[in-house]
JSON list of C-alpha atoms and ligand atoms in Angstrom, two decimals:
[
{"chain": "A", "resi": 1, "resn": "MET", "atom": "CA", "xyz": [-191.68, 71.09, -56.70]},
{"chain": "A", "resi": 2, "resn": "THR", "atom": "CA", "xyz": [-190.59, 74.67, -55.70]},
{"chain": "A", "resi": 3, "resn": "LYS", "atom": "CA", "xyz": [-188.68, 76.99, -58.30]},
{"chain": "A", "resi": 4, "resn": "GLU", "atom": "CA", "xyz": [-185.27, 76.45, -56.36]},
{"chain": "A", "resi": 5, "resn": "THR", "atom": "CA", "xyz": [-185.57, 72.58, -56.44]},
{"chain": "A", "resi": 6, "resn": "SER", "atom": "CA", "xyz": [-186.69, 72.68, -60.05]},
{"chain": "A", "resi": 7, "resn": "SER", "atom": "CA", "xyz": [-183.44, 74.60, -60.66]},
{"chain": "A", "resi": 8, "resn": "ILE", "atom": "CA", "xyz": [-181.13, 72.15, -59.05]},
{"chain": "A", "resi": 9, "resn": "THR", "atom": "CA", "xyz": [-182.84, 69.35, -60.52]},
{"chain": "A", "resi": 10, "resn": "SER", "atom": "CA", "xyz": [-182.21, 70.94, -63.88]},
{"chain": "A", "resi": 11, "resn": "GLY", "atom": "CA", "xyz": [-178.59, 71.72, -62.74]},
{"chain": "A", "resi": 12, "resn": "ARG", "atom": "CA", "xyz": [-177.94, 68.00, -61.79]},
{"chain": "A", "resi": 13, "resn": "ALA", "atom": "CA", "xyz": [-179.02, 66.66, -65.19]},
{"chain": "A", "resi": 14, "resn": "GLU", "atom": "CA", "xyz": [-176.93, 69.26, -67.07]},
{"chain": "A", "resi": 15, "resn": "LEU", "atom": "CA", "xyz": [-173.90, 68.68, -64.72]},
{"chain": "A", "resi": 16, "resn": "LEU", "atom": "CA", "xyz": [-171.96, 65.98, -66.71]},
{"chain": "A", "resi": 17, "resn": "PRO", "atom": "CA", "xyz": [-172.34, 67.90, -70.11]},
{"chain": "A", "resi": 18, "resn": "ALA", "atom": "CA", "xyz": [-171.26, 71.16, -68.22]},
{"chain": "A", "resi": 19, "resn": "LEU", "atom": "CA", "xyz": [-168.25, 69.47, -66.98]},
{"chain": "A", "resi": 20, "resn": "LYS", "atom": "CA", "xyz": [-167.13, 68.11, -70.36]},
{"chain": "A", "resi": 21, "resn": "ARG", "atom": "CA", "xyz": [-167.66, 71.57, -71.93]},
{"chain": "A", "resi": 22, "resn": "GLU", "atom": "CA", "xyz": [-165.35, 73.06, -69.41]},
{"chain": "A", "resi": 23, "resn": "LEU", "atom": "CA", "xyz": [-162.94, 70.22, -69.99]},
{"chain": "A", "resi": 24, "resn": "LYS", "atom": "CA", "xyz": [-162.88, 70.92, -73.42]},
{"chain": "A", "resi": 25, "resn": "LYS", "atom": "CA", "xyz": [-162.19, 74.54, -72.77]},
{"chain": "A", "resi": 26, "resn": "ASN", "atom": "CA", "xyz": [-159.69, 74.28, -70.26]},
{"chain": "A", "resi": 27, "resn": "GLY", "atom": "CA", "xyz": [-158.00, 70.86, -70.24]},
{"chain": "A", "resi": 28, "resn": "CYS", "atom": "CA", "xyz": [-158.97, 69.96, -66.91]},
{"chain": "A", "resi": 29, "resn": "LEU", "atom": "CA", "xyz": [-161.65, 70.80, -63.88]},
{"chain": "A", "resi": 30, "resn": "THR", "atom": "CA", "xyz": [-159.35, 72.84, -61.46]},
{"chain": "A", "resi": 31, "resn": "ARG", "atom": "CA", "xyz": [-160.99, 73.77, -57.90]},
{"chain": "A", "resi": 32, "resn": "GLU", "atom": "CA", "xyz": [-161.67, 77.21, -59.33]},
{"chain": "A", "resi": 33, "resn": "ILE", "atom": "CA", "xyz": [-163.57, 75.92, -62.54]},
{"chain": "A", "resi": 34, "resn": "MET", "atom": "CA", "xyz": [-165.64, 73.75, -60.20]},
{"chain": "A", "resi": 35, "resn": "ASP", "atom": "CA", "xyz": [-166.46, 76.75, -58.11]},
{"chain": "A", "resi": 36, "resn": "THR", "atom": "CA", "xyz": [-167.97, 78.29, -61.24]},
{"chain": "A", "resi": 37, "resn": "VAL", "atom": "CA", "xyz": [-169.86, 75.59, -62.38]},
{"chain": "A", "resi": 38, "resn": "ALA", "atom": "CA", "xyz": [-171.31, 75.40, -58.77]},
{"chain": "A", "resi": 39, "resn": "GLY", "atom": "CA", "xyz": [-172.12, 78.84, -59.06]},
{"chain": "A", "resi": 40, "resn": "ARG", "atom": "CA", "xyz": [-174.11, 78.55, -62.56]},
{"chain": "A", "resi": 41, "resn": "SER", "atom": "CA", "xyz": [-175.56, 75.37, -61.60]},
{"chain": "A", "resi": 42, "resn": "GLY", "atom": "CA", "xyz": [-176.96, 76.10, -57.96]},
{"chain": "A", "resi": 43, "resn": "LEU", "atom": "CA", "xyz": [-175.54, 72.66, -56.62]},
{"chain": "A", "resi": 44, "resn": "PRO", "atom": "CA", "xyz": [-173.14, 72.37, -54.01]},
{"chain": "A", "resi": 45, "resn": "LEU", "atom": "CA", "xyz": [-169.42, 72.17, -54.71]},
{"chain": "A", "resi": 46, "resn": "ASN", "atom": "CA", "xyz": [-169.21, 68.67, -53.15]},
{"chain": "A", "resi": 47, "resn": "GLU", "atom": "CA", "xyz": [-171.62, 67.21, -55.50]},
{"chain": "A", "resi": 48, "resn": "ILE", "atom": "CA", "xyz": [-169.58, 68.86, -58.35]},
{"chain": "A", "resi": 49, "resn": "TYR", "atom": "CA", "xyz": [-166.36, 67.30, -57.03]},
{"chain": "A", "resi": 50, "resn": "GLY", "atom": "CA", "xyz": [-168.28, 63.61, -56.55]},
{"chain": "A", "resi": 51, "resn": "VAL", "atom": "CA", "xyz": [-169.06, 63.78, -60.24]},
{"chain": "A", "resi": 52, "resn": "ALA", "atom": "CA", "xyz": [-165.56, 64.92, -61.42]},
{"chain": "A", "resi": 53, "resn": "THR", "atom": "CA", "xyz": [-163.79, 62.62, -59.32]},
{"chain": "A", "resi": 54, "resn": "PHE", "atom": "CA", "xyz": [-165.69, 59.38, -60.15]},
{"chain": "A", "resi": 55, "resn": "TYR", "atom": "CA", "xyz": [-165.17, 59.68, -63.90]},
{"chain": "A", "resi": 56, "resn": "ALA", "atom": "CA", "xyz": [-161.45, 58.73, -64.97]},
{"chain": "A", "resi": 57, "resn": "TYR", "atom": "CA", "xyz": [-161.64, 60.91, -67.90]},
{"chain": "A", "resi": 58, "resn": "LEU", "atom": "CA", "xyz": [-162.28, 64.20, -66.00]},
{"chain": "A", "resi": 59, "resn": "PRO", "atom": "CA", "xyz": [-158.70, 65.08, -64.86]},
{"chain": "A", "resi": 60, "resn": "LEU", "atom": "CA", "xyz": [-158.70, 67.77, -61.86]},
{"chain": "A", "resi": 61, "resn": "ALA", "atom": "CA", "xyz": [-155.21, 69.00, -63.02]},
{"chain": "A", "resi": 62, "resn": "PRO", "atom": "CA", "xyz": [-153.56, 69.50, -66.38]},
{"chain": "A", "resi": 63, "resn": "LEU", "atom": "CA", "xyz": [-152.30, 66.37, -68.18]},
{"chain": "A", "resi": 64, "resn": "GLY", "atom": "CA", "xyz": [-149.03, 66.05, -69.92]},
{"chain": "A", "resi": 65, "resn": "GLN", "atom": "CA", "xyz": [-148.88, 65.55, -73.79]},
{"chain": "A", "resi": 66, "resn": "TYR", "atom": "CA", "xyz": [-149.09, 61.86, -73.60]},
{"chain": "A", "resi": 67, "resn": "VAL", "atom": "CA", "xyz": [-151.32, 60.32, -71.04]},
{"chain": "A", "resi": 68, "resn": "ILE", "atom": "CA", "xyz": [-150.15, 56.85, -70.27]},
{"chain": "A", "resi": 69, "resn": "LYS", "atom": "CA", "xyz": [-153.44, 54.58, -68.85]},
{"chain": "A", "resi": 70, "resn": "VAL", "atom": "CA", "xyz": [-152.18, 51.42, -67.54]},
{"chain": "A", "resi": 71, "resn": "CYS", "atom": "CA", "xyz": [-154.92, 48.75, -66.85]},
{"chain": "A", "resi": 72, "resn": "ARG", "atom": "CA", "xyz": [-155.13, 47.84, -62.98]},
{"chain": "A", "resi": 73, "resn": "CYS", "atom": "CA", "xyz": [-157.74, 45.17, -63.57]},
{"chain": "A", "resi": 74, "resn": "LEU", "atom": "CA", "xyz": [-157.36, 41.42, -62.53]},
{"chain": "A", "resi": 75, "resn": "PRO", "atom": "CA", "xyz": [-156.49, 40.03, -65.74]},
{"chain": "A", "resi": 76, "resn": "CYS", "atom": "CA", "xyz": [-153.70, 42.60, -66.28]},
{"chain": "A", "resi": 77, "resn": "ASP", "atom": "CA", "xyz": [-152.59, 42.14, -62.66]},
{"chain": "A", "resi": 78, "resn": "MET", "atom": "CA", "xyz": [-152.11, 38.68, -62.92]},
{"chain": "A", "resi": 79, "resn": "LYS", "atom": "CA", "xyz": [-149.81, 39.21, -65.78]},
{"chain": "A", "resi": 80, "resn": "ASP", "atom": "CA", "xyz": [-147.71, 41.40, -63.88]},
{"chain": "A", "resi": 81, "resn": "ALA", "atom": "CA", "xyz": [-148.97, 44.69, -64.35]},
{"chain": "A", "resi": 82, "resn": "GLN", "atom": "CA", "xyz": [-147.17, 45.73, -61.39]},
{"chain": "A", "resi": 83, "resn": "ALA", "atom": "CA", "xyz": [-143.94, 45.30, -62.71]},
{"chain": "A", "resi": 84, "resn": "VAL", "atom": "CA", "xyz": [-145.18, 47.25, -65.89]},
{"chain": "A", "resi": 85, "resn": "ILE", "atom": "CA", "xyz": [-146.10, 50.23, -63.48]},
{"chain": "A", "resi": 86, "resn": "GLY", "atom": "CA", "xyz": [-142.81, 49.95, -61.74]},
{"chain": "A", "resi": 87, "resn": "GLY", "atom": "CA", "xyz": [-140.94, 50.32, -65.07]},
{"chain": "A", "resi": 88, "resn": "ILE", "atom": "CA", "xyz": [-142.90, 53.55, -65.83]},
{"chain": "A", "resi": 89, "resn": "LYS", "atom": "CA", "xyz": [-142.28, 54.95, -62.60]},
{"chain": "A", "resi": 90, "resn": "GLN", "atom": "CA", "xyz": [-138.63, 54.15, -62.88]},
{"chain": "A", "resi": 91, "resn": "GLU", "atom": "CA", "xyz": [-138.20, 55.42, -66.46]},
{"chain": "A", "resi": 92, "resn": "LEU", "atom": "CA", "xyz": [-140.28, 58.75, -65.94]},
{"chain": "A", "resi": 93, "resn": "GLY", "atom": "CA", "xyz": [-139.83, 59.33, -62.17]},
{"chain": "A", "resi": 94, "resn": "ILE", "atom": "CA", "xyz": [-143.69, 59.70, -61.64]},
{"chain": "A", "resi": 95, "resn": "ALA", "atom": "CA", "xyz": [-146.17, 57.82, -59.75]},
{"chain": "A", "resi": 96, "resn": "PRO", "atom": "CA", "xyz": [-149.71, 57.09, -60.99]},
{"chain": "A", "resi": 97, "resn": "GLY", "atom": "CA", "xyz": [-151.57, 60.44, -60.81]},
{"chain": "A", "resi": 98, "resn": "GLU", "atom": "CA", "xyz": [-148.62, 62.65, -61.57]},
{"chain": "A", "resi": 99, "resn": "THR", "atom": "CA", "xyz": [-147.00, 64.45, -64.60]},
{"chain": "A", "resi": 100, "resn": "THR", "atom": "CA", "xyz": [-143.51, 64.64, -65.50]},
{"chain": "A", "resi": 101, "resn": "ALA", "atom": "CA", "xyz": [-141.84, 68.05, -64.91]},
{"chain": "A", "resi": 102, "resn": "ASP", "atom": "CA", "xyz": [-141.34, 68.78, -68.64]},
{"chain": "A", "resi": 103, "resn": "GLY", "atom": "CA", "xyz": [-145.41, 68.26, -68.99]},
{"chain": "A", "resi": 104, "resn": "LYS", "atom": "CA", "xyz": [-144.63, 65.61, -71.48]},
{"chain": "A", "resi": 105, "resn": "PHE", "atom": "CA", "xyz": [-146.17, 62.29, -69.81]},
{"chain": "A", "resi": 106, "resn": "SER", "atom": "CA", "xyz": [-148.95, 61.63, -67.29]},
{"chain": "A", "resi": 107, "resn": "LEU", "atom": "CA", "xyz": [-149.46, 58.25, -65.75]},
{"chain": "A", "resi": 108, "resn": "GLU", "atom": "CA", "xyz": [-152.92, 57.11, -64.61]},
{"chain": "A", "resi": 109, "resn": "LEU", "atom": "CA", "xyz": [-154.21, 53.58, -63.49]},
{"chain": "A", "resi": 110, "resn": "VAL", "atom": "CA", "xyz": [-157.56, 52.69, -65.23]},
{"chain": "A", "resi": 111, "resn": "ASN", "atom": "CA", "xyz": [-160.01, 49.84, -65.33]},
{"chain": "A", "resi": 112, "resn": "CYS", "atom": "CA", "xyz": [-160.14, 47.42, -68.34]},
{"chain": "A", "resi": 113, "resn": "ILE", "atom": "CA", "xyz": [-159.17, 49.12, -71.53]},
{"chain": "A", "resi": 114, "resn": "GLY", "atom": "CA", "xyz": [-160.60, 46.03, -73.53]},
{"chain": "A", "resi": 115, "resn": "ALA", "atom": "CA", "xyz": [-157.27, 44.40, -74.20]},
{"chain": "A", "resi": 116, "resn": "CYS", "atom": "CA", "xyz": [-157.45, 41.84, -71.71]},
{"chain": "A", "resi": 117, "resn": "ASP", "atom": "CA", "xyz": [-156.06, 38.94, -74.31]},
{"chain": "A", "resi": 118, "resn": "GLN", "atom": "CA", "xyz": [-152.95, 41.20, -74.57]},
{"chain": "A", "resi": 119, "resn": "ALA", "atom": "CA", "xyz": [-152.73, 41.74, -70.81]},
{"chain": "A", "resi": 120, "resn": "PRO", "atom": "CA", "xyz": [-150.80, 43.56, -69.36]},
{"chain": "A", "resi": 121, "resn": "ALA", "atom": "CA", "xyz": [-151.85, 46.31, -71.53]},
{"chain": "A", "resi": 122, "resn": "MET", "atom": "CA", "xyz": [-151.75, 50.24, -71.61]},
{"chain": "A", "resi": 123, "resn": "LEU", "atom": "CA", "xyz": [-152.84, 53.05, -73.72]},
{"chain": "A", "resi": 124, "resn": "ILE", "atom": "CA", "xyz": [-150.77, 56.23, -74.54]},
{"chain": "A", "resi": 125, "resn": "ASN", "atom": "CA", "xyz": [-153.31, 58.86, -75.84]},
{"chain": "A", "resi": 126, "resn": "ALA", "atom": "CA", "xyz": [-155.16, 56.28, -77.96]},
{"chain": "A", "resi": 127, "resn": "LYS", "atom": "CA", "xyz": [-152.83, 54.06, -79.08]},
{"chain": "A", "resi": 128, "resn": "LEU", "atom": "CA", "xyz": [-152.81, 50.39, -77.48]},
{"chain": "A", "resi": 129, "resn": "TYR", "atom": "CA", "xyz": [-149.77, 48.56, -76.44]},
{"chain": "A", "resi": 130, "resn": "GLY", "atom": "CA", "xyz": [-150.01, 45.18, -75.07]},
{"chain": "A", "resi": 131, "resn": "ASN", "atom": "CA", "xyz": [-148.15, 42.14, -73.72]},
{"chain": "A", "resi": 132, "resn": "LEU", "atom": "CA", "xyz": [-146.20, 44.48, -71.94]},
{"chain": "A", "resi": 133, "resn": "THR", "atom": "CA", "xyz": [-142.90, 43.69, -69.89]},
{"chain": "A", "resi": 134, "resn": "PRO", "atom": "CA", "xyz": [-140.63, 46.50, -68.12]},
{"chain": "A", "resi": 135, "resn": "GLN", "atom": "CA", "xyz": [-138.02, 46.19, -70.92]},
{"chain": "A", "resi": 136, "resn": "ARG", "atom": "CA", "xyz": [-140.73, 47.08, -73.70]},
{"chain": "A", "resi": 137, "resn": "ILE", "atom": "CA", "xyz": [-141.94, 50.03, -71.46]},
{"chain": "A", "resi": 138, "resn": "VAL", "atom": "CA", "xyz": [-138.48, 51.52, -71.88]},
{"chain": "A", "resi": 139, "resn": "GLU", "atom": "CA", "xyz": [-138.44, 50.99, -75.85]},
{"chain": "A", "resi": 140, "resn": "ILE", "atom": "CA", "xyz": [-141.76, 52.31, -75.94]},
{"chain": "A", "resi": 141, "resn": "LEU", "atom": "CA", "xyz": [-141.30, 55.48, -73.70]},
{"chain": "A", "resi": 142, "resn": "LYS", "atom": "CA", "xyz": [-138.23, 56.19, -75.66]},
{"chain": "A", "resi": 143, "resn": "SER", "atom": "CA", "xyz": [-140.16, 56.28, -78.93]},
{"chain": "A", "resi": 144, "resn": "TYR", "atom": "CA", "xyz": [-142.00, 59.10, -77.71]},
{"chain": "B", "resi": 1, "resn": "FES", "atom": "S1", "xyz": [-158.28, 43.66, -67.59]},
{"chain": "B", "resi": 1, "resn": "FES", "atom": "FE1", "xyz": [-156.58, 44.58, -68.60]},
{"chain": "B", "resi": 1, "resn": "FES", "atom": "S2", "xyz": [-157.06, 45.38, -70.55]},
{"chain": "B", "resi": 1, "resn": "FES", "atom": "FE2", "xyz": [-158.86, 44.35, -69.77]}
]
């Protein structure tokens, strides 16, 4: 193994911890931050981007004060999660992956959040809401 190969291998092993540190420091992983990590680790930018976009908890842009994570998996989908997502879109005027102009809410679609028995379900930051309907969405969002 050459010195350069060894350095890149070490960079790969340290990539996820490095991205988590940058997330903690900056709140998101912008292109500039990924450029910096690429420079430090010796890894190509596309590899950094690939890892950053693989994990849903590594945002590429600043998130709102409240991050809404709606489950998009089959059990929730079969209980009409699409109506819930539609209700949020209508109430907040944002689509999944977007943040309201005032920076209050971000909307994300995620895989199972472990509340299948309460489908359809969502998290707002760490608070779980289940058995959602479009009507409940309006009440819940107004409480924030
Ligand atoms: S499938 Fe939606 S919470 Fe598990």
